PDB file of C-alpha atoms and ligand atoms in Angstrom:
ATOM      1  CA  UNK V   1     -72.031  -9.569 -18.208  1.00 39.00           C
ATOM      2  CA  UNK V   2     -69.542  -7.326 -19.892  1.00 48.00           C
ATOM      3  CA  UNK V   3     -67.383  -5.363 -17.512  1.00 43.00           C
ATOM      4  CA  UNK V   4     -67.468  -2.453 -19.873  1.00 42.00           C
ATOM      5  CA  UNK V   5     -69.703  -1.787 -22.780  1.00 49.00           C
ATOM      6  CA  UNK V   6     -73.010  -2.048 -20.995  1.00 53.00           C
ATOM      7  CA  UNK V   7     -73.412   1.702 -21.245  1.00 65.00           C
ATOM      8  CA  UNK V   8     -72.488   1.669 -24.935  1.00 69.00           C
ATOM      9  CA  UNK V   9     -74.987  -1.049 -25.709  1.00 75.00           C
ATOM     10  CA  UNK V  10     -77.704   0.705 -23.770  1.00 73.00           C
ATOM     11  CA  UNK V  11     -78.274   3.377 -26.419  1.00 80.00           C
ATOM     12  CA  UNK V  12     -81.216   1.760 -28.195  1.00 89.00           C
ATOM     13  CA  UNK V  13     -84.180   0.877 -26.014  1.00 88.00           C
ATOM     14  CA  UNK V  14     -86.140  -1.389 -28.333  1.00 91.00           C
ATOM     15  CA  UNK V  15     -85.102  -4.154 -30.674  1.00 91.00           C
ATOM     16  CA  UNK V  16     -86.254  -2.192 -33.697  1.00 93.00           C
ATOM     17  CA  UNK V  17     -84.199   0.780 -32.547  1.00 93.00           C
ATOM     18  CA  UNK V  18     -81.174  -1.451 -31.999  1.00 93.00           C
ATOM     19  CA  UNK V  19     -81.365  -2.918 -35.497  1.00 94.00           C
ATOM     20  CA  UNK V  20     -81.662   0.559 -37.041  1.00 94.00           C
ATOM     21  CA  UNK V  21     -78.966   2.017 -34.798  1.00 94.00           C
ATOM     22  CA  UNK V  22     -76.390  -0.682 -35.521  1.00 95.00           C
ATOM     23  CA  UNK V  23     -77.154  -0.725 -39.257  1.00 95.00           C
ATOM     24  CA  UNK V  24     -74.545   2.051 -39.508  1.00 94.00           C
ATOM     25  CA  UNK V  25     -71.080   0.494 -39.501  1.00 93.00           C
ATOM     26  CA  UNK V  26     -69.506   3.655 -38.094  1.00 93.00           C
ATOM     27  CA  UNK V  27     -71.840   3.450 -35.114  1.00 93.00           C
ATOM     28  CA  UNK V  28     -70.771  -0.178 -34.614  1.00 94.00           C
ATOM     29  CA  UNK V  29     -67.096   0.795 -34.766  1.00 94.00           C
ATOM     30  CA  UNK V  30     -67.609   3.672 -32.314  1.00 92.00           C
ATOM     31  CA  UNK V  31     -69.480   1.348 -29.951  1.00 92.00           C
ATOM     32  CA  UNK V  32     -66.728  -1.248 -30.053  1.00 93.00           C
ATOM     33  CA  UNK V  33     -64.032   1.395 -29.643  1.00 92.00           C
ATOM     34  CA  UNK V  34     -65.757   2.590 -26.485  1.00 90.00           C
ATOM     35  CA  UNK V  35     -66.064  -0.978 -25.193  1.00 89.00           C
ATOM     36  CA  UNK V  36     -62.511  -2.046 -26.016  1.00 91.00           C
ATOM     37  CA  UNK V  37     -60.517   1.102 -25.368  1.00 91.00           C
ATOM     38  CA  UNK V  38     -62.552   3.565 -23.312  1.00 88.00           C
ATOM     39  CA  UNK V  39     -59.478   5.787 -22.861  1.00 91.00           C
ATOM     40  CA  UNK V  40     -59.207   6.174 -26.648  1.00 89.00           C
ATOM     41  CA  UNK V  41     -55.765   4.606 -26.934  1.00 93.00           C
ATOM     42  CA  UNK V  42     -55.813   1.922 -29.622  1.00 95.00           C
ATOM     43  CA  UNK V  43     -52.918  -0.551 -29.456  1.00 95.00           C
ATOM     44  CA  UNK V  44     -51.769  -2.228 -32.692  1.00 95.00           C
ATOM     45  CA  UNK V  45     -52.644  -5.951 -32.341  1.00 92.00           C
ATOM     46  CA  UNK V  46     -49.261  -6.889 -33.836  1.00 93.00           C
ATOM     47  CA  UNK V  47     -46.775  -4.653 -32.014  1.00 96.00           C
ATOM     48  CA  UNK V  48     -48.866  -2.769 -29.396  1.00 94.00           C
ATOM     49  CA  UNK V  49     -47.749   0.571 -30.826  1.00 96.00           C
ATOM     50  CA  UNK V  50     -50.413   3.226 -30.335  1.00 95.00           C
ATOM     51  CA  UNK V  51     -49.633   5.548 -33.245  1.00 96.00           C
ATOM     52  CA  UNK V  52     -51.440   4.848 -36.518  1.00 95.00           C
ATOM     53  CA  UNK V  53     -53.409   6.247 -39.419  1.00 95.00           C
ATOM     54  CA  UNK V  54     -57.108   5.619 -39.764  1.00 95.00           C
ATOM     55  CA  UNK V  55     -58.044   4.772 -43.336  1.00 95.00           C
ATOM     56  CA  UNK V  56     -61.635   5.999 -43.187  1.00 93.00           C
ATOM     57  CA  UNK V  57     -62.739   4.701 -46.575  1.00 94.00           C
ATOM     58  CA  UNK V  58     -61.778   1.155 -45.649  1.00 94.00           C
ATOM     59  CA  UNK V  59     -62.483   1.592 -41.922  1.00 94.00           C
ATOM     60  CA  UNK V  60     -59.139   0.148 -40.910  1.00 95.00           C
ATOM     61  CA  UNK V  61     -56.068   1.337 -39.046  1.00 97.00           C
ATOM     62  CA  UNK V  62     -52.516   1.235 -40.330  1.00 97.00           C
ATOM     63  CA  UNK V  63     -49.827   1.017 -37.688  1.00 97.00           C
ATOM     64  CA  UNK V  64     -47.083   3.646 -37.979  1.00 97.00           C
ATOM     65  CA  UNK V  65     -44.498   1.303 -36.475  1.00 97.00           C
ATOM     66  CA  UNK V  66     -45.041  -2.054 -38.193  1.00 97.00           C
ATOM     67  CA  UNK V  67     -47.226  -0.871 -41.114  1.00 97.00           C
ATOM     68  CA  UNK V  68     -49.693  -3.670 -40.525  1.00 96.00           C
ATOM     69  CA  UNK V  69     -53.373  -2.933 -41.042  1.00 96.00           C
ATOM     70  CA  UNK V  70     -56.120  -3.962 -38.671  1.00 96.00           C
ATOM     71  CA  UNK V  71     -59.846  -3.608 -38.299  1.00 96.00           C
ATOM     72  CA  UNK V  72     -61.892  -3.216 -35.125  1.00 95.00           C
ATOM     73  CA  UNK V  73     -62.696  -6.960 -35.342  1.00 94.00           C
ATOM     74  CA  UNK V  74     -59.076  -8.066 -34.927  1.00 93.00           C
ATOM     75  CA  UNK V  75     -58.489  -9.599 -31.517  1.00 92.00           C
ATOM     76  CA  UNK V  76     -62.180  -9.910 -30.680  1.00 93.00           C
ATOM     77  CA  UNK V  77     -64.833 -12.609 -30.737  1.00 92.00           C
ATOM     78  CA  UNK V  78     -65.981 -11.128 -34.076  1.00 93.00           C
ATOM     79  CA  UNK V  79     -62.703 -12.060 -35.720  1.00 89.00           C
ATOM     80  CA  UNK V  80     -62.526 -14.889 -38.289  1.00 84.00           C
ATOM     81  CA  UNK V  81     -66.114 -14.496 -39.329  1.00 88.00           C
ATOM     82  CA  UNK V  82     -67.599 -12.811 -42.379  1.00 90.00           C
ATOM     83  CA  UNK V  83     -70.584 -11.763 -40.262  1.00 94.00           C
ATOM     84  CA  UNK V  84     -71.036  -8.015 -40.340  1.00 95.00           C
ATOM     85  CA  UNK V  85     -70.960  -5.888 -37.214  1.00 96.00           C
ATOM     86  CA  UNK V  86     -74.458  -4.750 -38.156  1.00 96.00           C
ATOM     87  CA  UNK V  87     -75.506  -8.335 -37.367  1.00 96.00           C
ATOM     88  CA  UNK V  88     -73.206  -8.934 -34.407  1.00 96.00           C
ATOM     89  CA  UNK V  89     -74.176  -5.855 -32.433  1.00 95.00           C
ATOM     90  CA  UNK V  90     -77.965  -6.220 -32.514  1.00 95.00           C
ATOM     91  CA  UNK V  91     -77.431  -9.876 -31.533  1.00 95.00           C
ATOM     92  CA  UNK V  92     -75.209  -8.764 -28.679  1.00 93.00           C
ATOM     93  CA  UNK V  93     -77.773  -6.149 -27.694  1.00 92.00           C
ATOM     94  CA  UNK V  94     -80.523  -8.797 -27.689  1.00 92.00           C
ATOM     95  CA  UNK V  95     -78.575 -11.324 -25.649  1.00 89.00           C
ATOM     96  CA  UNK V  96     -77.284  -8.717 -23.246  1.00 84.00           C
ATOM     97  CA  UNK V  97     -80.711  -7.314 -22.480  1.00 80.00           C
ATOM     98  CA  UNK V  98     -82.695 -10.544 -22.597  1.00 81.00           C
ATOM     99  CA  UNK V  99     -84.637 -11.489 -19.526  1.00 80.00           C
ATOM    100  CA  UNK V 100     -84.872 -15.071 -20.694  1.00 84.00           C
ATOM    101  CA  UNK V 101     -82.331 -17.304 -22.365  1.00 87.00           C
ATOM    102  CA  UNK V 102     -82.397 -16.652 -26.092  1.00 90.00           C
ATOM    103  CA  UNK V 103     -82.296 -19.479 -28.578  1.00 93.00           C
ATOM    104  CA  UNK V 104     -80.352 -19.498 -31.815  1.00 94.00           C
ATOM    105  CA  UNK V 105     -83.717 -19.688 -33.551  1.00 95.00           C
ATOM    106  CA  UNK V 106     -84.709 -16.282 -32.161  1.00 95.00           C
ATOM    107  CA  UNK V 107     -81.411 -14.765 -33.294  1.00 95.00           C
ATOM    108  CA  UNK V 108     -81.820 -16.397 -36.698  1.00 95.00           C
ATOM    109  CA  UNK V 109     -85.328 -15.007 -37.157  1.00 95.00           C
ATOM    110  CA  UNK V 110     -84.677 -11.537 -35.786  1.00 94.00           C
ATOM    111  CA  UNK V 111     -81.232 -10.763 -37.177  1.00 94.00           C
ATOM    112  CA  UNK V 112     -81.709 -12.474 -40.519  1.00 94.00           C
ATOM    113  CA  UNK V 113     -78.832 -14.938 -40.484  1.00 95.00           C
ATOM    114  CA  UNK V 114     -78.948 -18.699 -40.964  1.00 94.00           C
ATOM    115  CA  UNK V 115     -79.594 -20.737 -37.851  1.00 93.00           C
ATOM    116  CA  UNK V 116     -76.089 -22.182 -38.022  1.00 92.00           C
ATOM    117  CA  UNK V 117     -74.635 -18.671 -38.057  1.00 93.00           C
ATOM    118  CA  UNK V 118     -76.969 -17.661 -35.238  1.00 95.00           C
ATOM    119  CA  UNK V 119     -75.756 -20.593 -33.185  1.00 93.00           C
ATOM    120  CA  UNK V 120     -72.138 -19.592 -33.744  1.00 92.00           C
ATOM    121  CA  UNK V 121     -72.889 -15.975 -32.798  1.00 94.00           C
ATOM    122  CA  UNK V 122     -74.783 -16.992 -29.684  1.00 93.00           C
ATOM    123  CA  UNK V 123     -71.951 -19.261 -28.672  1.00 91.00           C
ATOM    124  CA  UNK V 124     -69.258 -16.597 -29.041  1.00 92.00           C
ATOM    125  CA  UNK V 125     -71.321 -13.859 -27.393  1.00 92.00           C
ATOM    126  CA  UNK V 126     -72.087 -16.070 -24.404  1.00 90.00           C
ATOM    127  CA  UNK V 127     -68.402 -16.889 -24.110  1.00 88.00           C
ATOM    128  CA  UNK V 128     -67.645 -13.169 -24.053  1.00 89.00           C
ATOM    129  CA  UNK V 129     -70.324 -12.516 -21.462  1.00 87.00           C
ATOM    130  CA  UNK V 130     -68.915 -15.260 -19.273  1.00 86.00           C
ATOM    131  CA  UNK V 131     -65.422 -13.818 -19.625  1.00 86.00           C
ATOM    132  CA  UNK V 132     -66.683 -10.260 -19.176  1.00 86.00           C
ATOM    133  CA  UNK V 133     -64.853  -9.154 -22.307  1.00 89.00           C
ATOM    134  CA  UNK V 134     -65.235  -9.230 -26.085  1.00 91.00           C
ATOM    135  CA  UNK V 135     -61.488  -9.767 -26.493  1.00 90.00           C
ATOM    136  CA  UNK V 136     -60.735 -13.140 -28.026  1.00 85.00           C
ATOM    137  CA  UNK V 137     -59.429 -15.617 -25.503  1.00 72.00           C
ATOM    138  CA  UNK V 138     -56.513 -17.719 -26.704  1.00 59.00           C
ATOM    139  CA  UNK V 139     -57.528 -20.399 -29.129  1.00 50.00           C
ATOM    140  CA  UNK V 140     -61.203 -20.231 -28.329  1.00 50.00           C
ATOM    141  CA  UNK V 141     -62.931 -23.332 -27.109  1.00 46.00           C
ATOM    142  CA  UNK V 142     -62.505 -26.699 -28.673  1.00 42.00           C
ATOM    143  CA  UNK V 143     -65.459 -28.953 -28.976  1.00 40.00           C
ATOM    144  CA  UNK V 144     -65.590 -32.541 -29.993  1.00 44.00           C
ATOM    145  CA  UNK V 145     -67.679 -35.566 -29.429  1.00 41.00           C
ATOM    146  CA  UNK V 146     -66.051 -38.895 -28.871  1.00 42.00           C
ATOM    147  CA  UNK V 147     -67.352 -42.393 -28.706  1.00 40.00           C
ATOM    148  CA  UNK V 148     -65.754 -44.185 -25.811  1.00 39.00           C
ATOM    149  CA  UNK V 149     -65.605 -47.962 -25.946  1.00 39.00           C
ATOM    150  CA  UNK V 150     -66.919 -50.359 -23.354  1.00 39.00           C
ATOM    151  CA  UNK V 151     -69.009 -53.438 -23.717  1.00 44.00           C
ATOM    152  CA  UNK V 152     -72.592 -53.089 -22.639  1.00 44.00           C
ATOM    153  CA  UNK V 153     -72.236 -55.897 -20.118  1.00 46.00           C
ATOM    154  CA  UNK V 154     -69.580 -53.963 -18.253  1.00 45.00           C
ATOM    155  CA  UNK V 155     -71.845 -50.996 -17.752  1.00 46.00           C
ATOM    156  CA  UNK V 156     -74.187 -50.603 -14.887  1.00 48.00           C
ATOM    157  CA  UNK V 157     -77.905 -50.707 -15.563  1.00 50.00           C
ATOM    158  CA  UNK V 158     -78.276 -46.961 -15.438  1.00 47.00           C
ATOM    159  CA  UNK V 159     -75.681 -46.408 -18.125  1.00 45.00           C
ATOM    160  CA  UNK V 160     -76.928 -49.357 -20.140  1.00 46.00           C
ATOM    161  CA  UNK V 161     -80.396 -47.891 -20.217  1.00 44.00           C
ATOM    162  CA  UNK V 162     -79.048 -44.682 -21.621  1.00 46.00           C
ATOM    163  CA  UNK V 163     -76.754 -46.351 -24.059  1.00 44.00           C
ATOM    164  CA  UNK V 164     -77.253 -45.272 -27.594  1.00 42.00           C
ATOM    165  CA  UNK V 165     -78.338 -47.683 -30.226  1.00 39.00           C
ATOM    166  CA  UNK V 166     -77.717 -47.396 -33.910  1.00 39.00           C
ATOM    167  CA  UNK V 167     -74.863 -48.601 -36.013  1.00 40.00           C
ATOM    168  CA  UNK V 168     -72.091 -46.123 -35.413  1.00 44.00           C
ATOM    169  CA  UNK V 169     -72.493 -45.877 -31.689  1.00 44.00           C
ATOM    170  CA  UNK V 170     -73.442 -49.423 -30.871  1.00 47.00           C
ATOM    171  CA  UNK V 171     -72.122 -50.551 -27.503  1.00 48.00           C
ATOM    172  CA  UNK V 172     -70.626 -47.148 -26.975  1.00 48.00           C
ATOM    173  CA  UNK V 173     -71.426 -44.263 -24.742  1.00 50.00           C
ATOM    174  CA  UNK V 174     -71.194 -40.768 -26.095  1.00 51.00           C
ATOM    175  CA  UNK V 175     -69.038 -38.431 -24.138  1.00 52.00           C
ATOM    176  CA  UNK V 176     -69.138 -34.812 -24.993  1.00 51.00           C
ATOM    177  CA  UNK V 177     -66.208 -32.751 -23.840  1.00 51.00           C
ATOM    178  CA  UNK V 178     -65.493 -29.074 -23.839  1.00 54.00           C
ATOM    179  CA  UNK V 179     -62.012 -27.836 -23.220  1.00 50.00           C
ATOM    180  CA  UNK V 180     -61.372 -24.236 -22.560  1.00 48.00           C
ATOM    181  CA  UNK V 181     -57.799 -23.081 -22.902  1.00 48.00           C
ATOM    182  CA  UNK V 182     -56.390 -22.603 -19.433  1.00 48.00           C
ATOM    183  CA  UNK V 183     -59.731 -23.589 -18.031  1.00 50.00           C
ATOM    184  CA  UNK V 184     -61.342 -26.730 -16.894  1.00 49.00           C
ATOM    185  CA  UNK V 185     -62.353 -29.698 -18.971  1.00 53.00           C
ATOM    186  CA  UNK V 186     -66.023 -30.374 -18.872  1.00 53.00           C
ATOM    187  CA  UNK V 187     -66.916 -33.907 -19.892  1.00 57.00           C
ATOM    188  CA  UNK V 188     -70.304 -35.465 -19.706  1.00 57.00           C
ATOM    189  CA  UNK V 189     -72.238 -38.382 -20.986  1.00 58.00           C
ATOM    190  CA  UNK V 190     -74.961 -37.700 -23.515  1.00 57.00           C
ATOM    191  CA  UNK V 191     -77.687 -40.020 -24.666  1.00 59.00           C
ATOM    192  CA  UNK V 192     -77.534 -39.132 -28.295  1.00 60.00           C
ATOM    193  CA  UNK V 193     -75.127 -36.796 -30.041  1.00 59.00           C
ATOM    194  CA  UNK V 194     -77.868 -34.596 -31.369  1.00 66.00           C
ATOM    195  CA  UNK V 195     -77.375 -30.928 -31.965  1.00 67.00           C
ATOM    196  CA  UNK V 196     -80.064 -30.011 -29.456  1.00 69.00           C
ATOM    197  CA  UNK V 197     -78.524 -32.112 -26.709  1.00 65.00           C
ATOM    198  CA  UNK V 198     -75.074 -30.682 -27.327  1.00 64.00           C
ATOM    199  CA  UNK V 199     -76.429 -27.160 -27.522  1.00 68.00           C
ATOM    200  CA  UNK V 200     -78.085 -27.552 -24.123  1.00 69.00           C
ATOM    201  CA  UNK V 201     -74.809 -28.723 -22.586  1.00 64.00           C
ATOM    202  CA  UNK V 202     -72.839 -25.866 -24.087  1.00 65.00           C
ATOM    203  CA  UNK V 203     -75.356 -23.414 -22.722  1.00 64.00           C
TER     204      UNK V 203
HETATM  205 ZN1  LIG L   1     -47.909  -2.346 -35.241  1.00 53.16          ZN
END
């Protein structure tokens, strides 16, 4: 759960309310301001200076010290994505308040983004919930799937039974690894490198 921000996200009480509420970009910005800097002091992401102009028409800040401009997304899990805050925040609201584990399909249907986008959003929001912060952590998480060699005869029966067949992965096991910067490496064997299987592991 988020250390802060729970209160800010608790405004709307129903999904419909949340979608309407966060349709206003200024509301989204105010919500994120309260989550990120509850004391109202906004540090420039480039030089940490706290004096700046707010360019209301473009909804960005311009640092008085280094002159660089930044939006509320800079330095957060929302960075590097063209997804609007009006999509991110209802998704965050949904995931935060969900009693059950939400699937990317539910996000896709409810928020009106493609399932691929929904998957990406779900992934980043869960990462933030785990970390207890929406601030971006280092280089994010790297994901890759690797085929590791090994002749079938050298494997024990258990592994052999789960060995994948098919041209590309013949005689190979599939090892899916997740490496979190500064964290632990999580490597496990998967039967088939299907999206669903990988998604379940990431979750
Ligand atoms: Zn600056």
